[in-house]
PDB file of C-alpha atoms in Angstrom:
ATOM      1  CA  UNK F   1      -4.691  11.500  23.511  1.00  0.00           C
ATOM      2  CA  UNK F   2      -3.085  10.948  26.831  1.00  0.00           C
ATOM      3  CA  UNK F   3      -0.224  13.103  27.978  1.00  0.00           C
ATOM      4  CA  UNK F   4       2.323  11.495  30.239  1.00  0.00           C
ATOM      5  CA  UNK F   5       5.534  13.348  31.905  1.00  0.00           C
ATOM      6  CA  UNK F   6       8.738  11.362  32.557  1.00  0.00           C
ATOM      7  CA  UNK F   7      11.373  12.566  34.451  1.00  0.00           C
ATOM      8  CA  UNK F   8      15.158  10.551  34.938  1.00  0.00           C
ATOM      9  CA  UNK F   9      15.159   7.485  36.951  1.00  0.00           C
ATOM     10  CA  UNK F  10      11.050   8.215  38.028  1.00  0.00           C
ATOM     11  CA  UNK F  11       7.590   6.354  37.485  1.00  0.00           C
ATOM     12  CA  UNK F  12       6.185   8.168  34.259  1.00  0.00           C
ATOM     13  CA  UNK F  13       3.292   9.647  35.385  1.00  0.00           C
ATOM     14  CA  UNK F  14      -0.036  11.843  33.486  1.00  0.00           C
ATOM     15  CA  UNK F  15       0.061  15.338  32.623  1.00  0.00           C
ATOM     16  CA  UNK F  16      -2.479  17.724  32.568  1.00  0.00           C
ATOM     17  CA  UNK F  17      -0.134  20.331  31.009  1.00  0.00           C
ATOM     18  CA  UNK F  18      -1.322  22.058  27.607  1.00  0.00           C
ATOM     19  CA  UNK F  19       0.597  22.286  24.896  1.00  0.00           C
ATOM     20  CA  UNK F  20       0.348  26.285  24.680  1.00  0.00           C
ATOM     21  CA  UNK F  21       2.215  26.166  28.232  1.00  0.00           C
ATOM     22  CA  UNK F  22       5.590  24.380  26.836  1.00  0.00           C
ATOM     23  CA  UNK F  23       5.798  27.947  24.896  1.00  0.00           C
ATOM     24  CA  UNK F  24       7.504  29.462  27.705  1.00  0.00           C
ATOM     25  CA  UNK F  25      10.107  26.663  28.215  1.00  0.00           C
ATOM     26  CA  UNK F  26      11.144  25.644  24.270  1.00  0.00           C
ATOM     27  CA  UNK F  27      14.035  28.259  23.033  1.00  0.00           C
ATOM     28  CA  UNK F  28      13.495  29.677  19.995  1.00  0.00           C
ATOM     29  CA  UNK F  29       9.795  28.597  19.927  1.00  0.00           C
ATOM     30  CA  UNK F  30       8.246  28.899  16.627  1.00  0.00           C
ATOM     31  CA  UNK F  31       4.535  28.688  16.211  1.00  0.00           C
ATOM     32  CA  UNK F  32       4.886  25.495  13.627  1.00  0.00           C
ATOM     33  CA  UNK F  33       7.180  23.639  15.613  1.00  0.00           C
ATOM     34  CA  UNK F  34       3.336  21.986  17.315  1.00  0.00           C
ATOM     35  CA  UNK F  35       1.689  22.128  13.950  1.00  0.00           C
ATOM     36  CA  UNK F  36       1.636  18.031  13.972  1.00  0.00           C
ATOM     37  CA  UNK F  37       0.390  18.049  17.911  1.00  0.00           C
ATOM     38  CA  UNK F  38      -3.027  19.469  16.330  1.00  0.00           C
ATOM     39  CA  UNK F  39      -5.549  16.609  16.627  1.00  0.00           C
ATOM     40  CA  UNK F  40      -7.702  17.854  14.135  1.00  0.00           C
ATOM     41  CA  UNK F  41      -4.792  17.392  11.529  1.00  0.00           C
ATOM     42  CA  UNK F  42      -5.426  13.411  10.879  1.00  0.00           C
ATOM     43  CA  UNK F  43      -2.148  12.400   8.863  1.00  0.00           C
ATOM     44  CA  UNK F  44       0.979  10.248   9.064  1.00  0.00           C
ATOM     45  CA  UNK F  45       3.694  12.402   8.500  1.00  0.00           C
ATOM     46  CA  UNK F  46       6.860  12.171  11.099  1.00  0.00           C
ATOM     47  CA  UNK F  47       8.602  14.866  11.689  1.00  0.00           C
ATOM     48  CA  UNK F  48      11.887  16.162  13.656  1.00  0.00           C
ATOM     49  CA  UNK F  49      12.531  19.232  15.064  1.00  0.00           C
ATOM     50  CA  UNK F  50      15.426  20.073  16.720  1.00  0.00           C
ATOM     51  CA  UNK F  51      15.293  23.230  19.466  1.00  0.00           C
ATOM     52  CA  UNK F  52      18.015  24.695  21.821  1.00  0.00           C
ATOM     53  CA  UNK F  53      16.551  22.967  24.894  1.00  0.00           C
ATOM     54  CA  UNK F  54      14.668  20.354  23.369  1.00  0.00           C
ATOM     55  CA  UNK F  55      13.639  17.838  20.522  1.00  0.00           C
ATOM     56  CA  UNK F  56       9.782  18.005  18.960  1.00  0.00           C
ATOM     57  CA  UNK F  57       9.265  15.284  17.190  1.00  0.00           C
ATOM     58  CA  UNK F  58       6.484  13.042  15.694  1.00  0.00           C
ATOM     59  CA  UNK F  59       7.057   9.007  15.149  1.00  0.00           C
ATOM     60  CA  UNK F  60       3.805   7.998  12.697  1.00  0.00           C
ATOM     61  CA  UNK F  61       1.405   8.354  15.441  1.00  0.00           C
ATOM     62  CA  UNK F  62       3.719   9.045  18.958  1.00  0.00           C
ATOM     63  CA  UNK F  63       3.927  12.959  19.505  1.00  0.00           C
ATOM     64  CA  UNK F  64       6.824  13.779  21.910  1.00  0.00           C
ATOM     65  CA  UNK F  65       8.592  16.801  23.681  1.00  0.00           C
ATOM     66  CA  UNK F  66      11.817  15.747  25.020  1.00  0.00           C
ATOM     67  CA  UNK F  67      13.839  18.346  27.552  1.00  0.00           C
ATOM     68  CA  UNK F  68      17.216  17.544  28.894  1.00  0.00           C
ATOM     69  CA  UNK F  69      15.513  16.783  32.355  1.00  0.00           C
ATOM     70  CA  UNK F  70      12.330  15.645  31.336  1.00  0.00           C
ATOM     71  CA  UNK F  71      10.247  14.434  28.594  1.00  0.00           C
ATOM     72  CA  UNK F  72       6.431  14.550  27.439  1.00  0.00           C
ATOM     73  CA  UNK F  73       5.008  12.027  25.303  1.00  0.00           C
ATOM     74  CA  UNK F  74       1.441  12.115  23.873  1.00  0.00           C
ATOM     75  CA  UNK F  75      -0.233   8.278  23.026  1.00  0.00           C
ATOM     76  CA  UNK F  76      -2.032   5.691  23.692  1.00  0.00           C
ATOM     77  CA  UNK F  77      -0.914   3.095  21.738  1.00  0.00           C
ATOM     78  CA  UNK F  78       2.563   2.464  23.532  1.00  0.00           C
ATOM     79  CA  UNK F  79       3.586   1.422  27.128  1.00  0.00           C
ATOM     80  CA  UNK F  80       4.765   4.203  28.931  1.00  0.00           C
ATOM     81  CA  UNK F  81       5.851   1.951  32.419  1.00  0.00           C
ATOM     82  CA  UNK F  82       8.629   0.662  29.958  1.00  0.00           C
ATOM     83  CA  UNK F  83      10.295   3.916  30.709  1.00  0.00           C
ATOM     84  CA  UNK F  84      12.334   3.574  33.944  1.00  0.00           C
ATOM     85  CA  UNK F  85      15.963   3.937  35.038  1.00  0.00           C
ATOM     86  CA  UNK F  86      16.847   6.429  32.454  1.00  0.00           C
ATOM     87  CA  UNK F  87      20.270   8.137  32.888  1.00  0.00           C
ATOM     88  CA  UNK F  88      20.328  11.575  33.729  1.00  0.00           C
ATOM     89  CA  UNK F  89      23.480  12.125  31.475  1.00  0.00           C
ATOM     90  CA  UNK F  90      21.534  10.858  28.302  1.00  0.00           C
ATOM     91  CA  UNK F  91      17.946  11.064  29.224  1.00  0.00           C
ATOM     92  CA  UNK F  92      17.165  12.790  25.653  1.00  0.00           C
ATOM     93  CA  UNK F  93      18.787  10.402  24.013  1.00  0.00           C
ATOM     94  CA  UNK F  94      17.067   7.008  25.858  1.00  0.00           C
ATOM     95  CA  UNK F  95      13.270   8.632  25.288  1.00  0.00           C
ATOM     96  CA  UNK F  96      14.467   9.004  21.699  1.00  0.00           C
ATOM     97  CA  UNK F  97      15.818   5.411  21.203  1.00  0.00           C
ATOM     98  CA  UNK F  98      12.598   4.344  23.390  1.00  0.00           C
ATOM     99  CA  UNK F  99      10.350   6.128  20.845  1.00  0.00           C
ATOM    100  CA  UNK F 100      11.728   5.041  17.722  1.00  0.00           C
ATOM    101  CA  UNK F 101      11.852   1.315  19.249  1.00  0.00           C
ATOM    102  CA  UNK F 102       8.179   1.388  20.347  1.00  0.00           C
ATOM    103  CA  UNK F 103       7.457   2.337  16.912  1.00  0.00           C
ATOM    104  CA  UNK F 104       9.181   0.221  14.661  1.00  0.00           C
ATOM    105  CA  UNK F 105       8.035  -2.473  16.700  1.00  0.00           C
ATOM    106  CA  UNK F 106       3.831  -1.055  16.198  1.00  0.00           C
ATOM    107  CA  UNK F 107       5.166  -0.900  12.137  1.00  0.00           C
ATOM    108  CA  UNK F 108       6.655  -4.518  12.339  1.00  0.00           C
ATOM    109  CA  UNK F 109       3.756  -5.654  13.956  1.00  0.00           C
ATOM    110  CA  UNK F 110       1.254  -3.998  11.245  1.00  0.00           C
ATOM    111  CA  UNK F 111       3.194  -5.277   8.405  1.00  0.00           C
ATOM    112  CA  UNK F 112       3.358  -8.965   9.729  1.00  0.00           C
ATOM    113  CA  UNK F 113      -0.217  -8.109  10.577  1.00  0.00           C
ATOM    114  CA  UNK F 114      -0.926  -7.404   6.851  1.00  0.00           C
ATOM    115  CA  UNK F 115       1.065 -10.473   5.564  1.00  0.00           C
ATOM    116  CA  UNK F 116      -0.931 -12.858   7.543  1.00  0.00           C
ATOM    117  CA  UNK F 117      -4.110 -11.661   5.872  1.00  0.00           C
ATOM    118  CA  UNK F 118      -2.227 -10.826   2.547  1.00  0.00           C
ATOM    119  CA  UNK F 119      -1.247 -14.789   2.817  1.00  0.00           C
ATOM    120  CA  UNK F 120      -5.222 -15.721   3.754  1.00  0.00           C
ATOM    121  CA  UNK F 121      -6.586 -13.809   0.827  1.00  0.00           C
ATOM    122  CA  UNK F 122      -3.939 -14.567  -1.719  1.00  0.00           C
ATOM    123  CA  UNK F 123      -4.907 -18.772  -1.704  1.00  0.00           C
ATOM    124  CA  UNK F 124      -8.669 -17.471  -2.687  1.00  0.00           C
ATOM    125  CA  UNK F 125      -7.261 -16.789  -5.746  1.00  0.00           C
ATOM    126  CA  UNK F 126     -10.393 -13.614  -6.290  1.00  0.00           C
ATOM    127  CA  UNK F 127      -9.732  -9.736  -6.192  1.00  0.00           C
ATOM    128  CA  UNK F 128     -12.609  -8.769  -3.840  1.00  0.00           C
ATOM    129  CA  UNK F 129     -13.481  -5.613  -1.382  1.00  0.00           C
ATOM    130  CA  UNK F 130     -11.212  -7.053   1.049  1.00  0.00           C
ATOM    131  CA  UNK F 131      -8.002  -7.927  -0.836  1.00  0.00           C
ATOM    132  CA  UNK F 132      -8.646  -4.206  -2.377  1.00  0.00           C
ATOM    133  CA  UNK F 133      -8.892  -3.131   0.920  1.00  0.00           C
ATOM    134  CA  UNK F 134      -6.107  -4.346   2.382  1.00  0.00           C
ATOM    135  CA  UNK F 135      -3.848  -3.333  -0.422  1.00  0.00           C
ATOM    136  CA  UNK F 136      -4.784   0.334   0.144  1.00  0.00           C
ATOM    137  CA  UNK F 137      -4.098   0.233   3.608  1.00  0.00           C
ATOM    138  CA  UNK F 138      -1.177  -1.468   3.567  1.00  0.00           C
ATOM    139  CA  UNK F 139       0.190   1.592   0.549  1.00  0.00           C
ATOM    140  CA  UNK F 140      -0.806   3.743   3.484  1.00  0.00           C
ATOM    141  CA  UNK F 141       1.288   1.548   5.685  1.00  0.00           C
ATOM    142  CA  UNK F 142       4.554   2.135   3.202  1.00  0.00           C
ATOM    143  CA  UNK F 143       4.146   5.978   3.530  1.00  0.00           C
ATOM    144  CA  UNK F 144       4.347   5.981   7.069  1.00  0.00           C
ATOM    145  CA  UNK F 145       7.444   3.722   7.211  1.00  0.00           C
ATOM    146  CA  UNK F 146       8.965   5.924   4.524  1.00  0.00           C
ATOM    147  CA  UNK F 147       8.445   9.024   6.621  1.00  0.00           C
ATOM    148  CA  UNK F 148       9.850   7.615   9.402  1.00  0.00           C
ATOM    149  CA  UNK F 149      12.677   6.110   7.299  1.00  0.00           C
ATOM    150  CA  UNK F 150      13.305   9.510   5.652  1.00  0.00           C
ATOM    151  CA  UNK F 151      13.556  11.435   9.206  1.00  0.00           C
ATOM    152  CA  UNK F 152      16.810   8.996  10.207  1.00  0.00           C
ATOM    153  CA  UNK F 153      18.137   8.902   6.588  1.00  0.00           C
ATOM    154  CA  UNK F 154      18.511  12.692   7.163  1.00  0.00           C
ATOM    155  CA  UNK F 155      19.943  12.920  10.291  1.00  0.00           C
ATOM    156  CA  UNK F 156      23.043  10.720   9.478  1.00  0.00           C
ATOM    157  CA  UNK F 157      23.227  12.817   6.454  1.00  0.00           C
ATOM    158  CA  UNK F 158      23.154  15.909   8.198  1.00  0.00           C
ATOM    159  CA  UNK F 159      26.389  16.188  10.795  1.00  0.00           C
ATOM    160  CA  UNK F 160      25.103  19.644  12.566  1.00  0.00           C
ATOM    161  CA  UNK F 161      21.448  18.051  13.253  1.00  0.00           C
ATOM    162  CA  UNK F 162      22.944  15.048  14.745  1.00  0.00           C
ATOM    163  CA  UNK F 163      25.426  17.230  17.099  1.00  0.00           C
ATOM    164  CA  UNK F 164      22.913  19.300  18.127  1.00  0.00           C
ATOM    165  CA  UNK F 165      20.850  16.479  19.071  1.00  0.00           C
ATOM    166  CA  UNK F 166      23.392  15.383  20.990  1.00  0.00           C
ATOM    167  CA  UNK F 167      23.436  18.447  23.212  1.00  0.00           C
ATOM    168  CA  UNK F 168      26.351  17.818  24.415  1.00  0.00           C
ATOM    169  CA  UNK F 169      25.573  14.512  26.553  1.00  0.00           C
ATOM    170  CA  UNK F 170      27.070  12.017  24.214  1.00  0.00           C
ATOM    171  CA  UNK F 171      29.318  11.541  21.539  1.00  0.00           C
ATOM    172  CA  UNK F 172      28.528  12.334  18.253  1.00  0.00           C
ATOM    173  CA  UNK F 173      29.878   9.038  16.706  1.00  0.00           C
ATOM    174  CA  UNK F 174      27.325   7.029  19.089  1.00  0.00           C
ATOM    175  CA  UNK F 175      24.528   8.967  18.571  1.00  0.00           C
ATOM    176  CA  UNK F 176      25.200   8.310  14.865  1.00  0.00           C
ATOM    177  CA  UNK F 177      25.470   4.775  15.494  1.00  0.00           C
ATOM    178  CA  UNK F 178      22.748   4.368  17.405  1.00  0.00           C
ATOM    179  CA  UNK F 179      20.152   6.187  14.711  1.00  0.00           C
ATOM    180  CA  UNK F 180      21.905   4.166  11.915  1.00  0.00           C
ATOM    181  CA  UNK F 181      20.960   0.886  13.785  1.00  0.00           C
ATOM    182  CA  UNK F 182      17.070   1.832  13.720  1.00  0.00           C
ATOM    183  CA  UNK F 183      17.624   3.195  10.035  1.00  0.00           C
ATOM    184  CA  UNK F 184      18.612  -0.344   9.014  1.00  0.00           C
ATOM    185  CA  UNK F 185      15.387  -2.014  11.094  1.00  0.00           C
ATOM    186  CA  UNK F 186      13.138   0.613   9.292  1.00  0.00           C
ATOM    187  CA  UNK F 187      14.987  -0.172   5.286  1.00  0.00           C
ATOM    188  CA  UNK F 188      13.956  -3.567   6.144  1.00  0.00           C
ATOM    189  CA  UNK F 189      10.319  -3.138   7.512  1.00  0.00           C
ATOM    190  CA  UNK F 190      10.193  -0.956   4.247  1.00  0.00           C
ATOM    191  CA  UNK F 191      11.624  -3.475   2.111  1.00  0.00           C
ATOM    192  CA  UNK F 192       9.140  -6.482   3.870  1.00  0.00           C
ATOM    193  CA  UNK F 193       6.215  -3.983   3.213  1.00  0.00           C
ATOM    194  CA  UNK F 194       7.430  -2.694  -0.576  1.00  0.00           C
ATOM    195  CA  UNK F 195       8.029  -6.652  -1.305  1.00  0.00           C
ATOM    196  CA  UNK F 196       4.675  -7.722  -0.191  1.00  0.00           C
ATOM    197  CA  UNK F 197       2.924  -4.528  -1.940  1.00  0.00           C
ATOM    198  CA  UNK F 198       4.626  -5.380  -5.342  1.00  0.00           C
ATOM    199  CA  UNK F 199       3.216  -9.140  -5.069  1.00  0.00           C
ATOM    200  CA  UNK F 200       0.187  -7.902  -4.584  1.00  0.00           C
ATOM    201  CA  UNK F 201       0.273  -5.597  -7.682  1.00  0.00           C
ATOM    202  CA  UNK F 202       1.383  -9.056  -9.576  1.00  0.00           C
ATOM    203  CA  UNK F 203      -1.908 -10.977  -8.498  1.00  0.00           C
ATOM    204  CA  UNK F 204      -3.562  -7.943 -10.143  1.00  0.00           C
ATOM    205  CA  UNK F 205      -1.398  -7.753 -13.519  1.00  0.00           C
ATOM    206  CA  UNK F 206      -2.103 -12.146 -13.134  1.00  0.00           C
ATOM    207  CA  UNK F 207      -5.668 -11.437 -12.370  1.00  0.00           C
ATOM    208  CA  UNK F 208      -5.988  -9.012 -15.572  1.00  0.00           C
ATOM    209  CA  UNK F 209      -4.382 -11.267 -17.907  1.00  0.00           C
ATOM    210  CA  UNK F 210      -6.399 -14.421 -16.894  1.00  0.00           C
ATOM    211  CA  UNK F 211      -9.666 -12.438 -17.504  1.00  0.00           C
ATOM    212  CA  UNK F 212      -8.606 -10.874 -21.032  1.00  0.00           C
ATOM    213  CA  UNK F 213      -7.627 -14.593 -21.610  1.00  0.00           C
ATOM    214  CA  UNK F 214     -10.977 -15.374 -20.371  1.00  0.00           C
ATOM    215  CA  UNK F 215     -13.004 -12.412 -22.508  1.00  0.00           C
ATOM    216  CA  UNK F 216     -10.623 -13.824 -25.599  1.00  0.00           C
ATOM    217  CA  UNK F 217     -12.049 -16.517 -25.286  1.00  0.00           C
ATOM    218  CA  UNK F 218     -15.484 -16.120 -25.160  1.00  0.00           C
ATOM    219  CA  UNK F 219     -15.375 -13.312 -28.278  1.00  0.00           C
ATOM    220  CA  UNK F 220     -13.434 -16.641 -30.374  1.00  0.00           C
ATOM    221  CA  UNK F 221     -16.857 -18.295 -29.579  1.00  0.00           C
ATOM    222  CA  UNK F 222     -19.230 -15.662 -30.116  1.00  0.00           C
ATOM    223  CA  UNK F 223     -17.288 -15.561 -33.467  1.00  0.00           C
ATOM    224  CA  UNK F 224     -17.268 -18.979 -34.557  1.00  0.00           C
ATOM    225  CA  UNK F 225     -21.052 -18.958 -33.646  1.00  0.00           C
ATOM    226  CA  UNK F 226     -21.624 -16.039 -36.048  1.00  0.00           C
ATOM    227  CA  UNK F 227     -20.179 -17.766 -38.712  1.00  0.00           C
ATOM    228  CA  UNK F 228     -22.049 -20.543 -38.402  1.00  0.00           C
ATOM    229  CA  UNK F 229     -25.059 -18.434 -38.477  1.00  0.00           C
ATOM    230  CA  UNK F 230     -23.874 -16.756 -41.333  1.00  0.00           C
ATOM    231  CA  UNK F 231     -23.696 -20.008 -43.170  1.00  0.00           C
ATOM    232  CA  UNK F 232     -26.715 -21.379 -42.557  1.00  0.00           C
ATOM    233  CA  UNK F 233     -28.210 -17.732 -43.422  1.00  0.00           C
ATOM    234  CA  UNK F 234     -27.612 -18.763 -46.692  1.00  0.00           C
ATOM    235  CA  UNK F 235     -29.527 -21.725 -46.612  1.00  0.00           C
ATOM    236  CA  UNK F 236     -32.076 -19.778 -44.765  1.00  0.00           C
ATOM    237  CA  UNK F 237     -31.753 -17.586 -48.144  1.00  0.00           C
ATOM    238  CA  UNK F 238     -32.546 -20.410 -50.822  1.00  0.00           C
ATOM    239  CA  UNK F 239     -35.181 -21.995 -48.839  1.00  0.00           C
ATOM    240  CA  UNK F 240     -36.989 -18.879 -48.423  1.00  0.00           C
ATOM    241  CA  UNK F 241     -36.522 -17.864 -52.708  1.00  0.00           C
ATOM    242  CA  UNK F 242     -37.977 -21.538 -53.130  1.00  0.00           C
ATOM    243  CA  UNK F 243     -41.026 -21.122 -50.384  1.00  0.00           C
ATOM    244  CA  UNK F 244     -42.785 -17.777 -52.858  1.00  0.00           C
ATOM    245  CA  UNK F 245     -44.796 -20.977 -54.451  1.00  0.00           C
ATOM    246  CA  UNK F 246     -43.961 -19.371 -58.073  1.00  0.00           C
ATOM    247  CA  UNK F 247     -43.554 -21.830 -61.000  1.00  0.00           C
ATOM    248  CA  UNK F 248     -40.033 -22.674 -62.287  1.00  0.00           C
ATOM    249  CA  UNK F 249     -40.016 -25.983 -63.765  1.00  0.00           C
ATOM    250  CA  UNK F 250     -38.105 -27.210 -61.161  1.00  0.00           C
ATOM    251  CA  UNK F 251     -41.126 -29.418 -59.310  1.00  0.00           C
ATOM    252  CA  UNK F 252     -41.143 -31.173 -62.605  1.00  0.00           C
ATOM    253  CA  UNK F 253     -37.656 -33.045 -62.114  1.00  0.00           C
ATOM    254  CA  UNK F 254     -37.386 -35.856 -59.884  1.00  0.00           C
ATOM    255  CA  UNK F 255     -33.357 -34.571 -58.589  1.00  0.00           C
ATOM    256  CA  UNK F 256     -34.136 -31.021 -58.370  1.00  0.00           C
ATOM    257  CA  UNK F 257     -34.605 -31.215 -54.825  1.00  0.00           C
ATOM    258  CA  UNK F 258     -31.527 -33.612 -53.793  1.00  0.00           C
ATOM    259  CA  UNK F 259     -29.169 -30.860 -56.021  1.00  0.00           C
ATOM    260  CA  UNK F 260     -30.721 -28.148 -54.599  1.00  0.00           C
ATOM    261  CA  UNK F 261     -30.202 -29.257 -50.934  1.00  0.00           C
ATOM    262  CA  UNK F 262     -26.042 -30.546 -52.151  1.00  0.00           C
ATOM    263  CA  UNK F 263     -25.563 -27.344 -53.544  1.00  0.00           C
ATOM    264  CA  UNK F 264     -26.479 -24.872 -50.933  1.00  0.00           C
ATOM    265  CA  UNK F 265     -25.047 -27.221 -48.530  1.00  0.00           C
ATOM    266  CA  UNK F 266     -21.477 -27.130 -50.099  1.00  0.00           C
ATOM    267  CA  UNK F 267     -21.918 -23.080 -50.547  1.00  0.00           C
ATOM    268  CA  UNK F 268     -22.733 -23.095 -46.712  1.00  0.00           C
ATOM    269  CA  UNK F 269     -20.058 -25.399 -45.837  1.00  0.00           C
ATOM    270  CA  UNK F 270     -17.882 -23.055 -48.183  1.00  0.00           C
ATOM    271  CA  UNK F 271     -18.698 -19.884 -46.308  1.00  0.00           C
ATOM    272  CA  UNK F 272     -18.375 -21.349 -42.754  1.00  0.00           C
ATOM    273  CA  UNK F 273     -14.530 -23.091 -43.649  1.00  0.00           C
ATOM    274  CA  UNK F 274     -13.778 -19.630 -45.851  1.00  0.00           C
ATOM    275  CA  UNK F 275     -14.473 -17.260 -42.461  1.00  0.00           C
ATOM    276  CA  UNK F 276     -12.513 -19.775 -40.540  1.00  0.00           C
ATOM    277  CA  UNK F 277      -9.403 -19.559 -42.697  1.00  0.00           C
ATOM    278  CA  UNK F 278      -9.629 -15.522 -42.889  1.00  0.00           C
ATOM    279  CA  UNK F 279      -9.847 -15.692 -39.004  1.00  0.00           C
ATOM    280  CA  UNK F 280      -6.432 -18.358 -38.335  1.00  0.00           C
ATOM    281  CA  UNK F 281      -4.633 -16.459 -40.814  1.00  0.00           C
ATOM    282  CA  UNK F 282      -5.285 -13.187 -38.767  1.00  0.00           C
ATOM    283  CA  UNK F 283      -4.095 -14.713 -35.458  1.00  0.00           C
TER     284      UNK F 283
END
């Protein structure tokens, strides 16, 4: 992660600064306050923390220490030479509208990202690895926005968070206006994203039904075979009682045989339509 310093109305430019040595300048410094700055924690929480002198804070994957004066950010994934000509009078506040804009607009651009290939796998019609794949990550993707989305929801609720984050440079009422603005664009990333999530849970419920439909269909086969079978089981039955070569008077008579072969043929015929009936009458 790269660690740049910005100062009011200045060329950002790379620190080399660790985060143990920010100790000395944060007021009221508690030992969790850089619990999300630890690389080794991999996770997508956000988090706000409000200090004295200064505002910790942690957009999805943009770590930040703002000071009145000056500000350190830690990424790589935004454009730092964006941030020029801030006013000294509300420095804080422009690095915090600057890092809430640069990442609503990486979430927008992940979500239409997502659409596009929700949109290319959804005309295939088939749940594979991908579409699977692409459903988890964009679940992952809803978290995140809801993090961030829960971090501005709870500074408009909270009246003594958002005047101390004013500290004093700005009015209360515009700092309030200002977060409620990005709290709308987030609701509706989050809405986009939750939309798009439940239509993919739809192709599954679709998916499900079409192959119990499917299965349905084949057991009503496999069914009407094995009644068939059983019918003709019979027949099997009579032809194997006549095939012993024992004497029974029968191979005497000349219509033996035709009766023989009518009569098991109507019993078969019997069995077959009488399974058929028991099965219609079930559905």
């Amino acid at each position: 992660m790269h660690c740049y310093q910005i100062l009011p109305n200045k060329e950002p430019t790379r620190a080399t600064i660790q985060l143990n040595e920010f100790k000395n300048r944060i007021t009221n410094f508690n030992n969790r306050d850089f619990y999300f700055f630890d690389n080794k924690n991999i996770f997508d929480i956000s988090s706000l923390t409000i200090k004295e002198n200064c505002i910790i804070c942690k957009f999805d994957n943009i770590k930040a220490i703002v000071f009145i004066d000056d500000a350190f950010i830690i990424s790589e994934i935004i454009n730092i030479k964006e941030i020029i000509n801030f006013n000294n009078n509300t420095f804080h506040i422009n690095i915090l509208e600057f890092l809430l804009s640069s990442v609503i607009i990486i979430l927008e651009n992940e979500s239409i990202q997502f659409y596009s290939k929700y949109t290319h796998l959804k005309n295939k019609f088939i749940i594979d690895t991908n579409f699977i794949t692409l459903q988890s990550n964009l679940i992952n993707l809803e978290y995140r926005i809801k993090e961030l989305h829960t971090i501005t929801v709870n500074l408009i609720k909270n009246k003594t968070d958002l005047k101390m984050l004013t500290f004093n440079k700005i009015d209360e009422y515009q700092l309030e206006q200002l977060i409620e603005n990005y709290n709308l664009k987030i609701e509706d990333i989050y809405n986009d994203t939750l939309k798009l999530i439940k239509e993919m849970d739809n192709i599954h419920k679709v998916t499900s039904i079409k192959l119990s439909e499917d299965r349905n269909k084949y057991a009503l086969i496999n069914l009407y075979i094995s009644f068939i079978s059983l019918g003709f089981s019979f027949g099997s039955f009579i032809g194997s009682i006549f095939g012993m070569n024992l004497k029974n008077n029968l191979e005497n008579s000349n219509i033996s045989f035709i009766l023989v072969i009518i009569l098991t043929s109507t019993i078969m015929i019997l069995i077959i339509l009488f399974q058929f009936r028991l099965l219609n009458n079930a559905e």
